[in-house]
């Protein structure tokens, strides 16, 4: 394992999972109500995108490689992404089978949707040929 210099309050998070030598089993928290496992995130994930840019090869596959270790233990793995198109989002798209897109009912959100669908198309072509759009959910109607 790598040094835990990035830990805030000794809380392991998604950052440690994708940027350091940790496994999902090291980080996941099991909740009893509802009965789910959660891999928490915190503010340290904000800097991961800039750190990933420095990687020569495989930076788009970091999350997929970690989730592949445990995917057979779950019926569903839900990845909640920030509303931006960065390497964290590309990692999530590469690790996913399908995408469910929440969108506000307004004009600028539709412009963002166009960019997202283009990015999904590129990820499908270059990194994850099985990726499909599950649907679009309209929010704040």
JSON list of C-alpha atoms in Angstrom, two decimals, residues 15-127:
[
{"chain": "A", "resi": 15, "resn": "UNK", "atom": "CA", "xyz": [-9.93, 9.00, -4.28]},
{"chain": "A", "resi": 16, "resn": "UNK", "atom": "CA", "xyz": [-7.87, 6.35, -2.48]},
{"chain": "A", "resi": 17, "resn": "UNK", "atom": "CA", "xyz": [-9.50, 3.64, -4.57]},
{"chain": "A", "resi": 18, "resn": "UNK", "atom": "CA", "xyz": [-8.56, 5.10, -7.95]},
{"chain": "A", "resi": 19, "resn": "UNK", "atom": "CA", "xyz": [-5.35, 6.95, -7.12]},
{"chain": "A", "resi": 20, "resn": "UNK", "atom": "CA", "xyz": [-3.67, 4.59, -4.65]},
{"chain": "A", "resi": 21, "resn": "UNK", "atom": "CA", "xyz": [-3.18, 0.89, -4.11]},
{"chain": "A", "resi": 22, "resn": "UNK", "atom": "CA", "xyz": [-6.50, 0.17, -2.37]},
{"chain": "A", "resi": 23, "resn": "UNK", "atom": "CA", "xyz": [-9.32, -2.19, -3.27]},
{"chain": "A", "resi": 24, "resn": "UNK", "atom": "CA", "xyz": [-13.09, -1.72, -3.01]},
{"chain": "A", "resi": 25, "resn": "UNK", "atom": "CA", "xyz": [-13.11, -4.22, -0.14]},
{"chain": "A", "resi": 26, "resn": "UNK", "atom": "CA", "xyz": [-10.75, -1.92, 1.83]},
{"chain": "A", "resi": 27, "resn": "UNK", "atom": "CA", "xyz": [-12.94, 1.15, 1.42]},
{"chain": "A", "resi": 28, "resn": "UNK", "atom": "CA", "xyz": [-16.59, 0.14, 1.17]},
{"chain": "A", "resi": 29, "resn": "UNK", "atom": "CA", "xyz": [-18.91, 0.79, 4.06]},
{"chain": "A", "resi": 30, "resn": "UNK", "atom": "CA", "xyz": [-21.82, -1.58, 4.64]},
{"chain": "A", "resi": 31, "resn": "UNK", "atom": "CA", "xyz": [-25.06, 0.08, 5.69]},
{"chain": "A", "resi": 32, "resn": "UNK", "atom": "CA", "xyz": [-27.84, -1.90, 7.34]},
{"chain": "A", "resi": 33, "resn": "UNK", "atom": "CA", "xyz": [-30.73, 0.44, 6.42]},
{"chain": "A", "resi": 34, "resn": "UNK", "atom": "CA", "xyz": [-31.05, 0.30, 3.51]},
{"chain": "A", "resi": 35, "resn": "UNK", "atom": "CA", "xyz": [-28.86, -2.78, 3.10]},
{"chain": "A", "resi": 36, "resn": "UNK", "atom": "CA", "xyz": [-26.26, -1.46, 0.65]},
{"chain": "A", "resi": 37, "resn": "UNK", "atom": "CA", "xyz": [-22.52, -1.04, 0.35]},
{"chain": "A", "resi": 38, "resn": "UNK", "atom": "CA", "xyz": [-21.19, 2.46, -0.27]},
{"chain": "A", "resi": 39, "resn": "UNK", "atom": "CA", "xyz": [-17.78, 3.68, -1.35]},
{"chain": "A", "resi": 40, "resn": "UNK", "atom": "CA", "xyz": [-17.74, 7.23, 0.03]},
{"chain": "A", "resi": 41, "resn": "UNK", "atom": "CA", "xyz": [-16.32, 10.27, -1.62]},
{"chain": "A", "resi": 42, "resn": "UNK", "atom": "CA", "xyz": [-14.89, 13.45, -0.16]},
{"chain": "A", "resi": 43, "resn": "UNK", "atom": "CA", "xyz": [-13.24, 16.68, -1.25]},
{"chain": "A", "resi": 44, "resn": "UNK", "atom": "CA", "xyz": [-9.95, 14.96, -2.05]},
{"chain": "A", "resi": 45, "resn": "UNK", "atom": "CA", "xyz": [-11.53, 13.56, -5.24]},
{"chain": "A", "resi": 46, "resn": "UNK", "atom": "CA", "xyz": [-11.57, 17.10, -6.66]},
{"chain": "A", "resi": 47, "resn": "UNK", "atom": "CA", "xyz": [-7.80, 16.97, -7.23]},
{"chain": "A", "resi": 48, "resn": "UNK", "atom": "CA", "xyz": [-7.75, 13.49, -8.74]},
{"chain": "A", "resi": 49, "resn": "UNK", "atom": "CA", "xyz": [-8.57, 14.75, -12.22]},
{"chain": "A", "resi": 50, "resn": "UNK", "atom": "CA", "xyz": [-5.42, 16.89, -12.37]},
{"chain": "A", "resi": 51, "resn": "UNK", "atom": "CA", "xyz": [-3.31, 14.06, -11.00]},
{"chain": "A", "resi": 52, "resn": "UNK", "atom": "CA", "xyz": [-4.67, 11.56, -13.54]},
{"chain": "A", "resi": 53, "resn": "UNK", "atom": "CA", "xyz": [-3.63, 13.77, -16.45]},
{"chain": "A", "resi": 54, "resn": "UNK", "atom": "CA", "xyz": [-0.01, 12.94, -15.62]},
{"chain": "A", "resi": 55, "resn": "UNK", "atom": "CA", "xyz": [-0.55, 9.20, -16.16]},
{"chain": "A", "resi": 56, "resn": "UNK", "atom": "CA", "xyz": [0.80, 7.99, -19.48]},
{"chain": "A", "resi": 57, "resn": "UNK", "atom": "CA", "xyz": [-1.42, 4.95, -20.06]},
{"chain": "A", "resi": 58, "resn": "UNK", "atom": "CA", "xyz": [-4.63, 3.58, -18.57]},
{"chain": "A", "resi": 59, "resn": "UNK", "atom": "CA", "xyz": [-5.93, 6.69, -16.82]},
{"chain": "A", "resi": 60, "resn": "UNK", "atom": "CA", "xyz": [-9.41, 6.08, -18.27]},
{"chain": "A", "resi": 61, "resn": "UNK", "atom": "CA", "xyz": [-9.52, 2.53, -16.86]},
{"chain": "A", "resi": 62, "resn": "UNK", "atom": "CA", "xyz": [-8.62, 3.15, -13.20]},
{"chain": "A", "resi": 63, "resn": "UNK", "atom": "CA", "xyz": [-12.14, 2.83, -11.80]},
{"chain": "A", "resi": 64, "resn": "UNK", "atom": "CA", "xyz": [-13.11, -0.04, -14.11]},
{"chain": "A", "resi": 65, "resn": "UNK", "atom": "CA", "xyz": [-10.11, -2.09, -13.03]},
{"chain": "A", "resi": 66, "resn": "UNK", "atom": "CA", "xyz": [-11.03, -1.66, -9.37]},
{"chain": "A", "resi": 67, "resn": "UNK", "atom": "CA", "xyz": [-14.75, -2.38, -9.84]},
{"chain": "A", "resi": 68, "resn": "UNK", "atom": "CA", "xyz": [-14.04, -5.47, -11.94]},
{"chain": "A", "resi": 69, "resn": "UNK", "atom": "CA", "xyz": [-12.63, -7.08, -8.78]},
{"chain": "A", "resi": 70, "resn": "UNK", "atom": "CA", "xyz": [-16.05, -6.98, -7.05]},
{"chain": "A", "resi": 71, "resn": "UNK", "atom": "CA", "xyz": [-18.68, -6.66, -9.79]},
{"chain": "A", "resi": 72, "resn": "UNK", "atom": "CA", "xyz": [-19.81, -10.28, -9.44]},
{"chain": "A", "resi": 73, "resn": "UNK", "atom": "CA", "xyz": [-20.78, -9.59, -5.81]},
{"chain": "A", "resi": 74, "resn": "UNK", "atom": "CA", "xyz": [-23.48, -7.08, -6.82]},
{"chain": "A", "resi": 75, "resn": "UNK", "atom": "CA", "xyz": [-26.64, -6.94, -8.91]},
{"chain": "A", "resi": 76, "resn": "UNK", "atom": "CA", "xyz": [-26.11, -3.22, -9.53]},
{"chain": "A", "resi": 77, "resn": "UNK", "atom": "CA", "xyz": [-23.28, -0.77, -9.04]},
{"chain": "A", "resi": 78, "resn": "UNK", "atom": "CA", "xyz": [-24.42, 2.84, -9.21]},
{"chain": "A", "resi": 79, "resn": "UNK", "atom": "CA", "xyz": [-21.80, 5.49, -9.88]},
{"chain": "A", "resi": 80, "resn": "UNK", "atom": "CA", "xyz": [-22.88, 9.05, -9.11]},
{"chain": "A", "resi": 81, "resn": "UNK", "atom": "CA", "xyz": [-20.86, 11.52, -11.17]},
{"chain": "A", "resi": 82, "resn": "UNK", "atom": "CA", "xyz": [-20.30, 15.25, -10.94]},
{"chain": "A", "resi": 83, "resn": "UNK", "atom": "CA", "xyz": [-22.06, 17.39, -13.56]},
{"chain": "A", "resi": 84, "resn": "UNK", "atom": "CA", "xyz": [-18.89, 17.87, -15.58]},
{"chain": "A", "resi": 85, "resn": "UNK", "atom": "CA", "xyz": [-17.05, 16.03, -18.32]},
{"chain": "A", "resi": 86, "resn": "UNK", "atom": "CA", "xyz": [-13.64, 15.25, -16.88]},
{"chain": "A", "resi": 87, "resn": "UNK", "atom": "CA", "xyz": [-11.45, 12.19, -16.34]},
{"chain": "A", "resi": 88, "resn": "UNK", "atom": "CA", "xyz": [-13.51, 11.13, -13.32]},
{"chain": "A", "resi": 89, "resn": "UNK", "atom": "CA", "xyz": [-16.62, 11.02, -15.52]},
{"chain": "A", "resi": 90, "resn": "UNK", "atom": "CA", "xyz": [-14.71, 9.23, -18.30]},
{"chain": "A", "resi": 91, "resn": "UNK", "atom": "CA", "xyz": [-13.61, 6.63, -15.73]},
{"chain": "A", "resi": 92, "resn": "UNK", "atom": "CA", "xyz": [-17.23, 6.14, -14.67]},
{"chain": "A", "resi": 93, "resn": "UNK", "atom": "CA", "xyz": [-18.41, 5.76, -18.28]},
{"chain": "A", "resi": 94, "resn": "UNK", "atom": "CA", "xyz": [-15.63, 3.29, -19.01]},
{"chain": "A", "resi": 95, "resn": "UNK", "atom": "CA", "xyz": [-16.61, 1.21, -15.96]},
{"chain": "A", "resi": 96, "resn": "UNK", "atom": "CA", "xyz": [-20.36, 1.25, -16.72]},
{"chain": "A", "resi": 97, "resn": "UNK", "atom": "CA", "xyz": [-22.71, -0.93, -18.71]},
{"chain": "A", "resi": 98, "resn": "UNK", "atom": "CA", "xyz": [-25.37, 1.77, -19.02]},
{"chain": "A", "resi": 99, "resn": "UNK", "atom": "CA", "xyz": [-25.88, 5.47, -18.31]},
{"chain": "A", "resi": 100, "resn": "UNK", "atom": "CA", "xyz": [-28.95, 7.11, -16.80]},
{"chain": "A", "resi": 101, "resn": "UNK", "atom": "CA", "xyz": [-28.79, 10.86, -17.41]},
{"chain": "A", "resi": 102, "resn": "UNK", "atom": "CA", "xyz": [-30.64, 13.27, -15.11]},
{"chain": "A", "resi": 103, "resn": "UNK", "atom": "CA", "xyz": [-31.36, 16.61, -16.78]},
{"chain": "A", "resi": 104, "resn": "UNK", "atom": "CA", "xyz": [-33.11, 19.80, -15.74]},
{"chain": "A", "resi": 105, "resn": "UNK", "atom": "CA", "xyz": [-35.92, 20.98, -17.99]},
{"chain": "A", "resi": 106, "resn": "UNK", "atom": "CA", "xyz": [-34.19, 24.06, -19.39]},
{"chain": "A", "resi": 107, "resn": "UNK", "atom": "CA", "xyz": [-32.42, 25.17, -22.54]},
{"chain": "A", "resi": 108, "resn": "UNK", "atom": "CA", "xyz": [-28.81, 25.18, -21.28]},
{"chain": "A", "resi": 109, "resn": "UNK", "atom": "CA", "xyz": [-29.22, 21.69, -19.88]},
{"chain": "A", "resi": 110, "resn": "UNK", "atom": "CA", "xyz": [-30.05, 20.49, -23.38]},
{"chain": "A", "resi": 111, "resn": "UNK", "atom": "CA", "xyz": [-26.80, 21.94, -24.69]},
{"chain": "A", "resi": 112, "resn": "UNK", "atom": "CA", "xyz": [-24.94, 20.05, -21.96]},
{"chain": "A", "resi": 113, "resn": "UNK", "atom": "CA", "xyz": [-26.85, 16.90, -22.89]},
{"chain": "A", "resi": 114, "resn": "UNK", "atom": "CA", "xyz": [-25.59, 17.19, -26.46]},
{"chain": "A", "resi": 115, "resn": "UNK", "atom": "CA", "xyz": [-21.99, 17.33, -25.22]},
{"chain": "A", "resi": 116, "resn": "UNK", "atom": "CA", "xyz": [-22.56, 14.40, -22.86]},
{"chain": "A", "resi": 117, "resn": "UNK", "atom": "CA", "xyz": [-24.09, 12.24, -25.60]},
{"chain": "A", "resi": 118, "resn": "UNK", "atom": "CA", "xyz": [-21.11, 13.05, -27.84]},
{"chain": "A", "resi": 119, "resn": "UNK", "atom": "CA", "xyz": [-18.72, 12.04, -25.03]},
{"chain": "A", "resi": 120, "resn": "UNK", "atom": "CA", "xyz": [-20.67, 8.81, -24.45]},
{"chain": "A", "resi": 121, "resn": "UNK", "atom": "CA", "xyz": [-20.36, 8.08, -28.17]},
{"chain": "A", "resi": 122, "resn": "UNK", "atom": "CA", "xyz": [-16.58, 8.59, -28.04]},
{"chain": "A", "resi": 123, "resn": "UNK", "atom": "CA", "xyz": [-16.22, 6.42, -24.93]},
{"chain": "A", "resi": 124, "resn": "UNK", "atom": "CA", "xyz": [-18.28, 3.71, -26.60]},
{"chain": "A", "resi": 125, "resn": "UNK", "atom": "CA", "xyz": [-16.12, 3.86, -29.72]},
{"chain": "A", "resi": 126, "resn": "UNK", "atom": "CA", "xyz": [-12.70, 3.95, -28.02]},
{"chain": "A", "resi": 127, "resn": "UNK", "atom": "CA", "xyz": [-12.97, 2.52, -24.47]}
]
